[in-house]
PDB file of C-alpha atoms in Angstrom:
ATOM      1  CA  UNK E   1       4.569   6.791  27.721  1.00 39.00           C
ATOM      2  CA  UNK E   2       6.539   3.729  27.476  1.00 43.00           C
ATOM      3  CA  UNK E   3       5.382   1.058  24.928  1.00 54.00           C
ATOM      4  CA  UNK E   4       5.058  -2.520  24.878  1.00 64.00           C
ATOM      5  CA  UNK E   5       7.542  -3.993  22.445  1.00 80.00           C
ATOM      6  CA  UNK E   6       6.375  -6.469  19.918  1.00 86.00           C
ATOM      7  CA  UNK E   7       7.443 -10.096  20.275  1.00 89.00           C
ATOM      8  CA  UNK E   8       9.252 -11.927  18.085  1.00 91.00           C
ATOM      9  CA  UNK E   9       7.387 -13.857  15.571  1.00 93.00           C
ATOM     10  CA  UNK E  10       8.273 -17.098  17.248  1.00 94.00           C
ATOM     11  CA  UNK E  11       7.238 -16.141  20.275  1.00 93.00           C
ATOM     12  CA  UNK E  12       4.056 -15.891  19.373  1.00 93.00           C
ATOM     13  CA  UNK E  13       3.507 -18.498  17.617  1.00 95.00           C
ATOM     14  CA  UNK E  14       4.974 -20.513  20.850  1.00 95.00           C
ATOM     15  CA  UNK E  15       2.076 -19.362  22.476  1.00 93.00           C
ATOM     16  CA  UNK E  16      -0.531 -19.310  19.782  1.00 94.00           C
ATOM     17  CA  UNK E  17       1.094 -22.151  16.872  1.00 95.00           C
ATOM     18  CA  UNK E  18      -2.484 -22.063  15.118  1.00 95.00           C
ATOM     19  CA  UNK E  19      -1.728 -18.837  13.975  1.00 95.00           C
ATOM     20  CA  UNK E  20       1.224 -20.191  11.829  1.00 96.00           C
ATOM     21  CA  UNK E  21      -0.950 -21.022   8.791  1.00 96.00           C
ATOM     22  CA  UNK E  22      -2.535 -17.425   8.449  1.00 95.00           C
ATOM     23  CA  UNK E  23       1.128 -15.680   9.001  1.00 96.00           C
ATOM     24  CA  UNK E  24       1.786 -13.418   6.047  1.00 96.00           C
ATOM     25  CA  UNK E  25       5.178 -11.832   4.910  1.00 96.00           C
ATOM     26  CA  UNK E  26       5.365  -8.361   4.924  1.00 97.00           C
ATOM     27  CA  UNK E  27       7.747  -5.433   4.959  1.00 97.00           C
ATOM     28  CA  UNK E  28       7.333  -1.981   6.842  1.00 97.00           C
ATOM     29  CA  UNK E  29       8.882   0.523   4.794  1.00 98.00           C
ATOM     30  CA  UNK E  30      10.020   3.074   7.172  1.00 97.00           C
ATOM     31  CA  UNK E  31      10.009   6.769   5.608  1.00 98.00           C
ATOM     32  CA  UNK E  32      13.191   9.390   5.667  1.00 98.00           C
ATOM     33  CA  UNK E  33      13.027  12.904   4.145  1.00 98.00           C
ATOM     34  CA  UNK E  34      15.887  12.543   1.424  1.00 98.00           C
ATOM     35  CA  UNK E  35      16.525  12.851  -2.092  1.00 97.00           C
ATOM     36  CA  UNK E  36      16.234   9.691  -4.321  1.00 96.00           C
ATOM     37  CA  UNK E  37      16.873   9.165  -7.776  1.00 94.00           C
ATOM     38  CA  UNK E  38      15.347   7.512 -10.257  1.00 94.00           C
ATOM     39  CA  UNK E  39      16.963   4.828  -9.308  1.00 94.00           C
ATOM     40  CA  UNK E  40      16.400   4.351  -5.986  1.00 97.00           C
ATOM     41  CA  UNK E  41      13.430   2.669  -4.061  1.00 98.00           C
ATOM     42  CA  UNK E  42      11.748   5.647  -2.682  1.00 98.00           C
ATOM     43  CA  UNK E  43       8.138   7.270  -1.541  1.00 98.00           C
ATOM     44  CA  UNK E  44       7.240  10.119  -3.540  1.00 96.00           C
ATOM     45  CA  UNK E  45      10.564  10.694  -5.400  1.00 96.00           C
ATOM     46  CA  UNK E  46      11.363  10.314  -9.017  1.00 95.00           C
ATOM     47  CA  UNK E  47      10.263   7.282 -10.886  1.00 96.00           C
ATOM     48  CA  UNK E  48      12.545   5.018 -13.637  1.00 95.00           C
ATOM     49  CA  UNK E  49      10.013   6.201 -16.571  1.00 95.00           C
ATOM     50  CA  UNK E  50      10.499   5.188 -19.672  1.00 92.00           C
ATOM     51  CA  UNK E  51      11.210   8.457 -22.189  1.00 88.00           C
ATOM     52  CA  UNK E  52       8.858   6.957 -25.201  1.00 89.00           C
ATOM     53  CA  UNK E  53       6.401   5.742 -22.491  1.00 92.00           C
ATOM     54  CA  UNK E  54       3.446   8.470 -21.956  1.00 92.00           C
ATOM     55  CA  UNK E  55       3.187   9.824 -18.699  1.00 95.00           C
ATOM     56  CA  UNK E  56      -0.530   8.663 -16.759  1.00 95.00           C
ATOM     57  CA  UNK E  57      -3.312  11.863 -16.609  1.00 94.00           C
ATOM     58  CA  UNK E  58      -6.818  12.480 -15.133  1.00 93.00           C
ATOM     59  CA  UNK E  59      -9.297  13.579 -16.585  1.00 92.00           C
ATOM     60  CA  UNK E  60     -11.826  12.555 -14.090  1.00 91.00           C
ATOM     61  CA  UNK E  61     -14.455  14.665 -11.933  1.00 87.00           C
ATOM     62  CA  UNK E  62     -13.261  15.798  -9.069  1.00 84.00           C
ATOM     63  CA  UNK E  63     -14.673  18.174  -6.515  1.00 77.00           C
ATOM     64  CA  UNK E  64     -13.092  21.310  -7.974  1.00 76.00           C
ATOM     65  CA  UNK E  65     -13.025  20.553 -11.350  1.00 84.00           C
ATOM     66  CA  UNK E  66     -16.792  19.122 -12.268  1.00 84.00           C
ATOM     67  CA  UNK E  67     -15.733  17.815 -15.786  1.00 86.00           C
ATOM     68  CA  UNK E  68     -12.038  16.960 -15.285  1.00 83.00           C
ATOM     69  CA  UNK E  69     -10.637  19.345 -17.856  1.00 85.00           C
ATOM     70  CA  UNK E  70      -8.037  19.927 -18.078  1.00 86.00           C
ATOM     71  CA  UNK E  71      -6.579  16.150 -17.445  1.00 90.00           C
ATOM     72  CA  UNK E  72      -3.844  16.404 -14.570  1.00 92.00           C
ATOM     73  CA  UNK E  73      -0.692  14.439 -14.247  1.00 94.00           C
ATOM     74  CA  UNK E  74      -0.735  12.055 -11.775  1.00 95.00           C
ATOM     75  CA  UNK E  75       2.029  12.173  -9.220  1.00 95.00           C
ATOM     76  CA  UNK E  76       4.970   9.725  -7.990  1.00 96.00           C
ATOM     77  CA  UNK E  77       3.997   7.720  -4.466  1.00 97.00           C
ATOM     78  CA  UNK E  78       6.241   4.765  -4.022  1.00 98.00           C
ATOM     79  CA  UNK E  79       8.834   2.968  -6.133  1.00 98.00           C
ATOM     80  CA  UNK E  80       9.834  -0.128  -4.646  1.00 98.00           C
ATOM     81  CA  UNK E  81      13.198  -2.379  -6.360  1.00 98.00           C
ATOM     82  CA  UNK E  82      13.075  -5.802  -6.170  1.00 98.00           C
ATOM     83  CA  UNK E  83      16.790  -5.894  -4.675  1.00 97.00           C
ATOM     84  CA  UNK E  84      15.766  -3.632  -1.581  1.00 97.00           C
ATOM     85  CA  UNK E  85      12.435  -5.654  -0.857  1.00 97.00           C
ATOM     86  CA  UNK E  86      12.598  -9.074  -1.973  1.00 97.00           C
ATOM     87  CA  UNK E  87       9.435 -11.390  -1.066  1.00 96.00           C
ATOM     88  CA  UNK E  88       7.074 -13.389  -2.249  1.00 95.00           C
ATOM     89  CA  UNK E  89       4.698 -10.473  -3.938  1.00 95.00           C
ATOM     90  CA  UNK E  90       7.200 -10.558  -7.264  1.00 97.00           C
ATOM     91  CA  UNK E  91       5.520 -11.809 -10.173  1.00 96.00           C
ATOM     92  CA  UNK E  92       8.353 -13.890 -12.090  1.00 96.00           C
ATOM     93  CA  UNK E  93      10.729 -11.727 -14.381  1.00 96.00           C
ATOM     94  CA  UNK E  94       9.542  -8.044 -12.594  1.00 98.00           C
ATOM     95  CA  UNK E  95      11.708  -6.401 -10.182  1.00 98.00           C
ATOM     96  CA  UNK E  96      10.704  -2.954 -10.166  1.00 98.00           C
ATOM     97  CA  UNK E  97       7.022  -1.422  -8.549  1.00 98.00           C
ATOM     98  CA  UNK E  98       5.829   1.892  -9.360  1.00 98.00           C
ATOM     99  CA  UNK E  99       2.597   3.105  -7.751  1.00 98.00           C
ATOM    100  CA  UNK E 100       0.915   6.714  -8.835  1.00 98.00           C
ATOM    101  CA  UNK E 101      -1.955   8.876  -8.174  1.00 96.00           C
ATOM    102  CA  UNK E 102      -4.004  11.784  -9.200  1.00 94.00           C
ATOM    103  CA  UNK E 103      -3.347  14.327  -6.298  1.00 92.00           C
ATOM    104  CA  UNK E 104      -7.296  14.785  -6.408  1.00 91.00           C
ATOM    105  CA  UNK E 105      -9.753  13.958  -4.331  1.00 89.00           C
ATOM    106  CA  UNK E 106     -12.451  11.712  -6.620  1.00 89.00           C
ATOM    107  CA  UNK E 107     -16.305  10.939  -5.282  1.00 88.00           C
ATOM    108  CA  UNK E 108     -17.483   8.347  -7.177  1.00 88.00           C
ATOM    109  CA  UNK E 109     -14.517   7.203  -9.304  1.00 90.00           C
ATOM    110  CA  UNK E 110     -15.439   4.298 -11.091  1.00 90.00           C
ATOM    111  CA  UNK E 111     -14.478   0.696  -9.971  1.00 87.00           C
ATOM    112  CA  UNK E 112     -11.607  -0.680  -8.930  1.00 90.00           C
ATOM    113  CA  UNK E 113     -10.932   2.897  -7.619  1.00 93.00           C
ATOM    114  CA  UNK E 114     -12.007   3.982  -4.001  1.00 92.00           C
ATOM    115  CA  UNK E 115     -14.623   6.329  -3.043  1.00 90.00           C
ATOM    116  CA  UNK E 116     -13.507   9.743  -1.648  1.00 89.00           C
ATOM    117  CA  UNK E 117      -9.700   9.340  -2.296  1.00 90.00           C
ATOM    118  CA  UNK E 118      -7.229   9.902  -5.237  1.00 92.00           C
ATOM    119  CA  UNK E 119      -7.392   7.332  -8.341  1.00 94.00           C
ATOM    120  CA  UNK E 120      -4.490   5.038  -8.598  1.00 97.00           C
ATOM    121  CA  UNK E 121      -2.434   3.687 -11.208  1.00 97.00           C
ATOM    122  CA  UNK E 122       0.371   0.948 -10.902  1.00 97.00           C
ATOM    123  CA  UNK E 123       3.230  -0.328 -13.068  1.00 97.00           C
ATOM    124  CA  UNK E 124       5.790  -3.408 -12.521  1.00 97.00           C
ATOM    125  CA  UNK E 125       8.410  -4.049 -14.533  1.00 97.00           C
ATOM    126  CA  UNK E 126      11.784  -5.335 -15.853  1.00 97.00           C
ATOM    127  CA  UNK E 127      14.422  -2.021 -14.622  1.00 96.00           C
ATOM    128  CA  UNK E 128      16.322  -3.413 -17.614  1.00 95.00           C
ATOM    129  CA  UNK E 129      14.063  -2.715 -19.884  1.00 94.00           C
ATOM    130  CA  UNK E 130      14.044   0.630 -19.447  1.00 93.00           C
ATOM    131  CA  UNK E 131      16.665   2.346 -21.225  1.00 85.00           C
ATOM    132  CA  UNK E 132      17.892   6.064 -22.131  1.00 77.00           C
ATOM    133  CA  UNK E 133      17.070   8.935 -20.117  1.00 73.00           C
ATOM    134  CA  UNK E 134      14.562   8.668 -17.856  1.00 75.00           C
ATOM    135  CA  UNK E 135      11.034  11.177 -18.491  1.00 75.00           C
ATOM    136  CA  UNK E 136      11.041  14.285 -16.149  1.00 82.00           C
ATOM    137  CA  UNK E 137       7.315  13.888 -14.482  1.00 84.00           C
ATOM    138  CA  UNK E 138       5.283  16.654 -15.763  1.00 88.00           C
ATOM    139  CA  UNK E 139       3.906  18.966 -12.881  1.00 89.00           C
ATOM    140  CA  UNK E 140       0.317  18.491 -12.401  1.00 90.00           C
ATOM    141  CA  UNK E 141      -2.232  21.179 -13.647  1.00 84.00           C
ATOM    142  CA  UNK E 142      -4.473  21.195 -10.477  1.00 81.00           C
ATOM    143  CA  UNK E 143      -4.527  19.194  -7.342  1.00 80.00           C
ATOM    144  CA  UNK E 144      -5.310  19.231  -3.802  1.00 73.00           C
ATOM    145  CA  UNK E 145      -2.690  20.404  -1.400  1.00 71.00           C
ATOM    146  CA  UNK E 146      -3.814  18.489   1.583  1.00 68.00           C
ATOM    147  CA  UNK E 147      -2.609  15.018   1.758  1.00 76.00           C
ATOM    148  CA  UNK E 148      -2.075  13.854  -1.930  1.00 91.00           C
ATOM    149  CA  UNK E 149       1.471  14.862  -2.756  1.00 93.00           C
ATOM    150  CA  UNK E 150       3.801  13.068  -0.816  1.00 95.00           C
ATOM    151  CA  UNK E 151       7.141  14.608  -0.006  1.00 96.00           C
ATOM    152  CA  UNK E 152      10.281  12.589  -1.375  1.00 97.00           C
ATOM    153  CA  UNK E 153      11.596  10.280   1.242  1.00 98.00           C
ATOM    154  CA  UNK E 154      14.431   7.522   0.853  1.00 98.00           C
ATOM    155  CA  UNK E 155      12.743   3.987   2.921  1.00 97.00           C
ATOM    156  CA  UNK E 156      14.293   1.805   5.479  1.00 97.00           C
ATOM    157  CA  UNK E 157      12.681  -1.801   5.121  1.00 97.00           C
ATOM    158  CA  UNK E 158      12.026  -3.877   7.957  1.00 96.00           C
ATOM    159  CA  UNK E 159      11.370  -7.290   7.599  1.00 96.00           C
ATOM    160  CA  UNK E 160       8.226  -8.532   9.459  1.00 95.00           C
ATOM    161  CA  UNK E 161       5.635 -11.831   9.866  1.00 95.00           C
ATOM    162  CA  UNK E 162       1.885 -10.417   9.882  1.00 95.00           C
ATOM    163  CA  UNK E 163      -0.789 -11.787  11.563  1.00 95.00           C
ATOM    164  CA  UNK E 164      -4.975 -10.654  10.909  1.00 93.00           C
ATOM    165  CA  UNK E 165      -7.396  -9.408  12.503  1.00 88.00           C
ATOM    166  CA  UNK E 166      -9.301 -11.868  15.158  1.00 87.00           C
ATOM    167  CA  UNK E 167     -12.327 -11.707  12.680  1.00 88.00           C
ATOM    168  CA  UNK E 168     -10.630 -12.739   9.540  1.00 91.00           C
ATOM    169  CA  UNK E 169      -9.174 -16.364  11.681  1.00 92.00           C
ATOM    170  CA  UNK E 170     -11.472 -19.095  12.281  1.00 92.00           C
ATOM    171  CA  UNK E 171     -13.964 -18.966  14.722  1.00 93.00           C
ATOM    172  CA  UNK E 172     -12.232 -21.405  17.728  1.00 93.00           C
ATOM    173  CA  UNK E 173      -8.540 -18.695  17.511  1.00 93.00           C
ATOM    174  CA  UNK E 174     -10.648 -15.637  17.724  1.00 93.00           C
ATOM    175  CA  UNK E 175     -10.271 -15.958  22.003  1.00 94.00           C
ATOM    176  CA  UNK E 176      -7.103 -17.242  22.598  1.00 92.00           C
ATOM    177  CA  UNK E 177      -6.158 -14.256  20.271  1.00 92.00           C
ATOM    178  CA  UNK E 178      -7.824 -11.833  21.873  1.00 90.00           C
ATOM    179  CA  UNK E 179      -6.098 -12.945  25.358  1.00 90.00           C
ATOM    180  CA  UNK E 180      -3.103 -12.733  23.685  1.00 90.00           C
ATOM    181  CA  UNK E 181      -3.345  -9.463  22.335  1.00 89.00           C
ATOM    182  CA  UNK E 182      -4.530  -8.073  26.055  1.00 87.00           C
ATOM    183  CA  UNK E 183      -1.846  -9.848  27.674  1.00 86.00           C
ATOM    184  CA  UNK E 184       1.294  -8.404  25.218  1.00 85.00           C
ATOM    185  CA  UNK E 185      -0.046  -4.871  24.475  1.00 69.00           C
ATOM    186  CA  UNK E 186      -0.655  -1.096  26.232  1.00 70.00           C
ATOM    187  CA  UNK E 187      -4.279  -0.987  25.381  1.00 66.00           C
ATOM    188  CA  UNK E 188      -3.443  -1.351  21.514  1.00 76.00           C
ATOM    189  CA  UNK E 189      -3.000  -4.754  19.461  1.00 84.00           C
ATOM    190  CA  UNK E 190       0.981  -5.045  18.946  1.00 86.00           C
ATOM    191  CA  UNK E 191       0.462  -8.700  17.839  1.00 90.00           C
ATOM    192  CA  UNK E 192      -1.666  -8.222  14.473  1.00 90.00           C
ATOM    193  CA  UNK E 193      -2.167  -5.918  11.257  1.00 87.00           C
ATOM    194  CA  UNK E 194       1.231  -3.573  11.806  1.00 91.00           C
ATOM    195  CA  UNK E 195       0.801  -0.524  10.215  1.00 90.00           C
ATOM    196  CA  UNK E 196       2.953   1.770   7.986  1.00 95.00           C
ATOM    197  CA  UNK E 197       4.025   2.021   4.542  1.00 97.00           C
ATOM    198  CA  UNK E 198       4.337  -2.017   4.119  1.00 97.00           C
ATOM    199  CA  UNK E 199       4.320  -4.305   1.489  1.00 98.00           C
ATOM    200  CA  UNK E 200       2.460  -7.437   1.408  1.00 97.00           C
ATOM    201  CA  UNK E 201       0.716  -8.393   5.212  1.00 96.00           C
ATOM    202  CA  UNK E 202      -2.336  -8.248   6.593  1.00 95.00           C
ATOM    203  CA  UNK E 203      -4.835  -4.904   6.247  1.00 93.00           C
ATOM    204  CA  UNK E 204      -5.076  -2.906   9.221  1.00 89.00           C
ATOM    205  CA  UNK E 205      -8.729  -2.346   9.280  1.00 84.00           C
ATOM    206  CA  UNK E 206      -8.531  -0.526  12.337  1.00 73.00           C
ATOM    207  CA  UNK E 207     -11.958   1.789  10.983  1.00 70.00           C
ATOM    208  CA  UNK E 208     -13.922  -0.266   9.404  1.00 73.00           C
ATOM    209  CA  UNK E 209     -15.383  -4.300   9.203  1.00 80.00           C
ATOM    210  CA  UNK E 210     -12.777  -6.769   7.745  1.00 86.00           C
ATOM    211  CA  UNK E 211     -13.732  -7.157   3.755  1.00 89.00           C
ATOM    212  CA  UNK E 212     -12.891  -9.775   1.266  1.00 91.00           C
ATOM    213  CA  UNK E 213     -12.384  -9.047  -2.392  1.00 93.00           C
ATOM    214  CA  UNK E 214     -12.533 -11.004  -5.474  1.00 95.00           C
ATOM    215  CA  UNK E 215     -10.588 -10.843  -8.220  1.00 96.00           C
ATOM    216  CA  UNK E 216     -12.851  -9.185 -11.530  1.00 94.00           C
ATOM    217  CA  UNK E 217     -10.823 -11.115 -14.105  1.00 95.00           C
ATOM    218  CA  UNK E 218     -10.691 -15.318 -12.854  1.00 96.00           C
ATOM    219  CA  UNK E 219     -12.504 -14.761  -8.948  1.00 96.00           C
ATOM    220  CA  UNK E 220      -9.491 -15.556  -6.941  1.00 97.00           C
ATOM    221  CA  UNK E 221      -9.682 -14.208  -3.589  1.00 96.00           C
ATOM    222  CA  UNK E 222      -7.356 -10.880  -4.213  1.00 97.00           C
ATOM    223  CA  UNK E 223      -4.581 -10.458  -1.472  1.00 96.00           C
ATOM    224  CA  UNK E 224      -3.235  -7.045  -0.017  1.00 97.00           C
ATOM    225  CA  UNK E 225       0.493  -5.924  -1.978  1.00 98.00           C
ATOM    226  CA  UNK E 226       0.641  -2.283  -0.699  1.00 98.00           C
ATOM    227  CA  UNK E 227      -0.347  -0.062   1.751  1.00 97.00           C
ATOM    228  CA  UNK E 228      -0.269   4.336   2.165  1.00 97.00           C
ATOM    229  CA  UNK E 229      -0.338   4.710   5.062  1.00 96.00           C
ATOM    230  CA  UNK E 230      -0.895   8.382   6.342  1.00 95.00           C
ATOM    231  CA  UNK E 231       2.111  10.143   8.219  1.00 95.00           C
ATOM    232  CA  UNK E 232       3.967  13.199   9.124  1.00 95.00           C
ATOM    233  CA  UNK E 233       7.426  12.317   7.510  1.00 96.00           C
ATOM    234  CA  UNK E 234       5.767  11.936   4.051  1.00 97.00           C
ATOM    235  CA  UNK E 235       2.744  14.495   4.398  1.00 95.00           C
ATOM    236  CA  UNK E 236       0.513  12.205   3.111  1.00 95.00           C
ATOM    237  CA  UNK E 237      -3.147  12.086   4.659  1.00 93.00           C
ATOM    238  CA  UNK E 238      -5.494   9.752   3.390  1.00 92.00           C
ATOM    239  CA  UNK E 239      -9.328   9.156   4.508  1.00 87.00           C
ATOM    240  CA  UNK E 240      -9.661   9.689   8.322  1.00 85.00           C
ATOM    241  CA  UNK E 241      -5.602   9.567   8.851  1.00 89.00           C
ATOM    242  CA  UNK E 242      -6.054   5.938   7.508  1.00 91.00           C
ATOM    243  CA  UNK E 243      -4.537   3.746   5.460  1.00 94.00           C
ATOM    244  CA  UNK E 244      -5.336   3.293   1.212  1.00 95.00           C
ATOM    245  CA  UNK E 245      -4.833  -0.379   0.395  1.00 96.00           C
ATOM    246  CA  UNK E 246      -4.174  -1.922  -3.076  1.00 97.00           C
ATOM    247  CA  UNK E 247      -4.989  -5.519  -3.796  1.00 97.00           C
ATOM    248  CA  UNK E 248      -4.310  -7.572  -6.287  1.00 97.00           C
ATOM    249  CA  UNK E 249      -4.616 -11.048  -7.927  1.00 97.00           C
ATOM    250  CA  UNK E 250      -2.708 -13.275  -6.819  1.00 95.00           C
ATOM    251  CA  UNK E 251      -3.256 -15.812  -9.716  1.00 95.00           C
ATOM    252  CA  UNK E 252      -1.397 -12.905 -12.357  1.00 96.00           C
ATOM    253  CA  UNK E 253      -0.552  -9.625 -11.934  1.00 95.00           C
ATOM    254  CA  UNK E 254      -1.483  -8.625 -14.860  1.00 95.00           C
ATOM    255  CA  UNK E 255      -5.077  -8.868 -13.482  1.00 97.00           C
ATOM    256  CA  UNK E 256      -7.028  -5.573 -12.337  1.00 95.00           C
ATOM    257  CA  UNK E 257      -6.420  -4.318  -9.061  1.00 97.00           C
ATOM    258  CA  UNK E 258      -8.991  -2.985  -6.020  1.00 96.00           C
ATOM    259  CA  UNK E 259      -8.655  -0.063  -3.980  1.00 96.00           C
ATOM    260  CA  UNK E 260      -9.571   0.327  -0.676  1.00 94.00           C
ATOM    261  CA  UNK E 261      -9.486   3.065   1.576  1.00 91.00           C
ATOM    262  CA  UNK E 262     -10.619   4.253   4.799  1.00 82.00           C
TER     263      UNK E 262
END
């Protein structure tokens, strides 16, 4: 079946200009099977650990291990350089992302972690700063085969503009949107929320209601910075074949983040 392409950014906003205000950077960062280094941006390959730094564990509940015992490692799923993905999501001074997880599925983690999905844990920092060898991950004691250990993939960024979902725009756009979106696409929105591995955007929320979050820490309404999005190239399955989301304050990074995940 032959797909409608997506227009250019300016060519929608030619024919919607409203939607200029509510346009959000974002990157798509297309998976390869390959073989990074530490030193290379990457989607479940090795990460640019500091050797005197410890390595993050588990030792939460999970549904085959009731008390969490022993504590896993968690497990590599993106490292993203500032120099291959430059935007507007760098706090000042950090050029280097590193995102992790516990390849376990977790119930009723506790907050800012998601329901029925592994438990995150995120690093930025200065790639200068970390010097000497870089730590060997350890291999995790127990985790769950399907979904939550992503295969090691070099990325491909694409630059994009995002748009959101009719219901997160003011009332008066939510029409001329939705005429938009029939006229341009193949029965699917092309226009709004792109999915993929991306960085910064819009959420997809292609399963469930659009939700707002607030930052814990100073209340500042918290904006999406990454998105796991589940695929065949990196093996990684998440909720319903959905999407895990992590958002974060926009005010300081240093502030918790919020999971999401459906």
């Amino acid at each position: 079946m032959t797909r409608t392409p997506r227009p250019t950014s300016e060519a929608i906003l030619a024919v919607l200009p409203e939607l200029a205000p509510h346009a959000r950077d974002a990157v798509i960062l297309h998976p390869e099977r390959a073989e990074p280094d530490c030193r290379d941006s990457s989607i479940g390959g090795p990460l640019l650990w500091p050797s005197d730094e410890p390595w993050p564990e588990c030792s939460l509940p999970d549904e085959n291990c009731p008390d969490g015992v022993p504590a896993t490692a968690m497990v590599p799923v993106a490292q993203i350089f500032r120099r291959d993905v430059p935007g507007p999501w760098w706090p000042d001074g950090i050029d280097l992302l590193q995102i992790l997880w516990c390849p376990n599925e977790h119930w009723d983690p506790p907050a800012p972690q998601a329901d029925i999905s592994p438990v995150v844990e995120m690093r930025w920092r200065r790639a200068v700063d970390v010097t000497g060898p870089s730590t060997t991950p350890p291999s995790p004691s127990r985790w769950e085969e399907d979904g939550y250990l992503p295969q090691a993939c070099a990325l491909t960024p694409e630059r994009v503009t995002d748009f959101p979902f009719r219901e997160e725009l003011p009332e008066e756009l939510r029409p001329r949107l939705a005429e938009l979106v029939r006229e341009t696409g193949d029965g699917g929105d092309v226009i709004t929320r792109l999915a993929g591995w991306k960085l910064g955007g819009w959420p997809t929320w292609h399963l469930a209601y659009p939700m707002a979050f607030a930052c814990d820490d100073c209340g500042t309404a918290m904006t999406l910075l990454f998105t796991v999005a589940s695929d065949d190239e990196t093996g990684v399955i998440v909720g319903r074949w959905g999407d895990l989301r992590i958002f974060t304050c926009p005010a300081d990074h240093r502030h918790a983040f919020r999971i999401d995940l459906h």
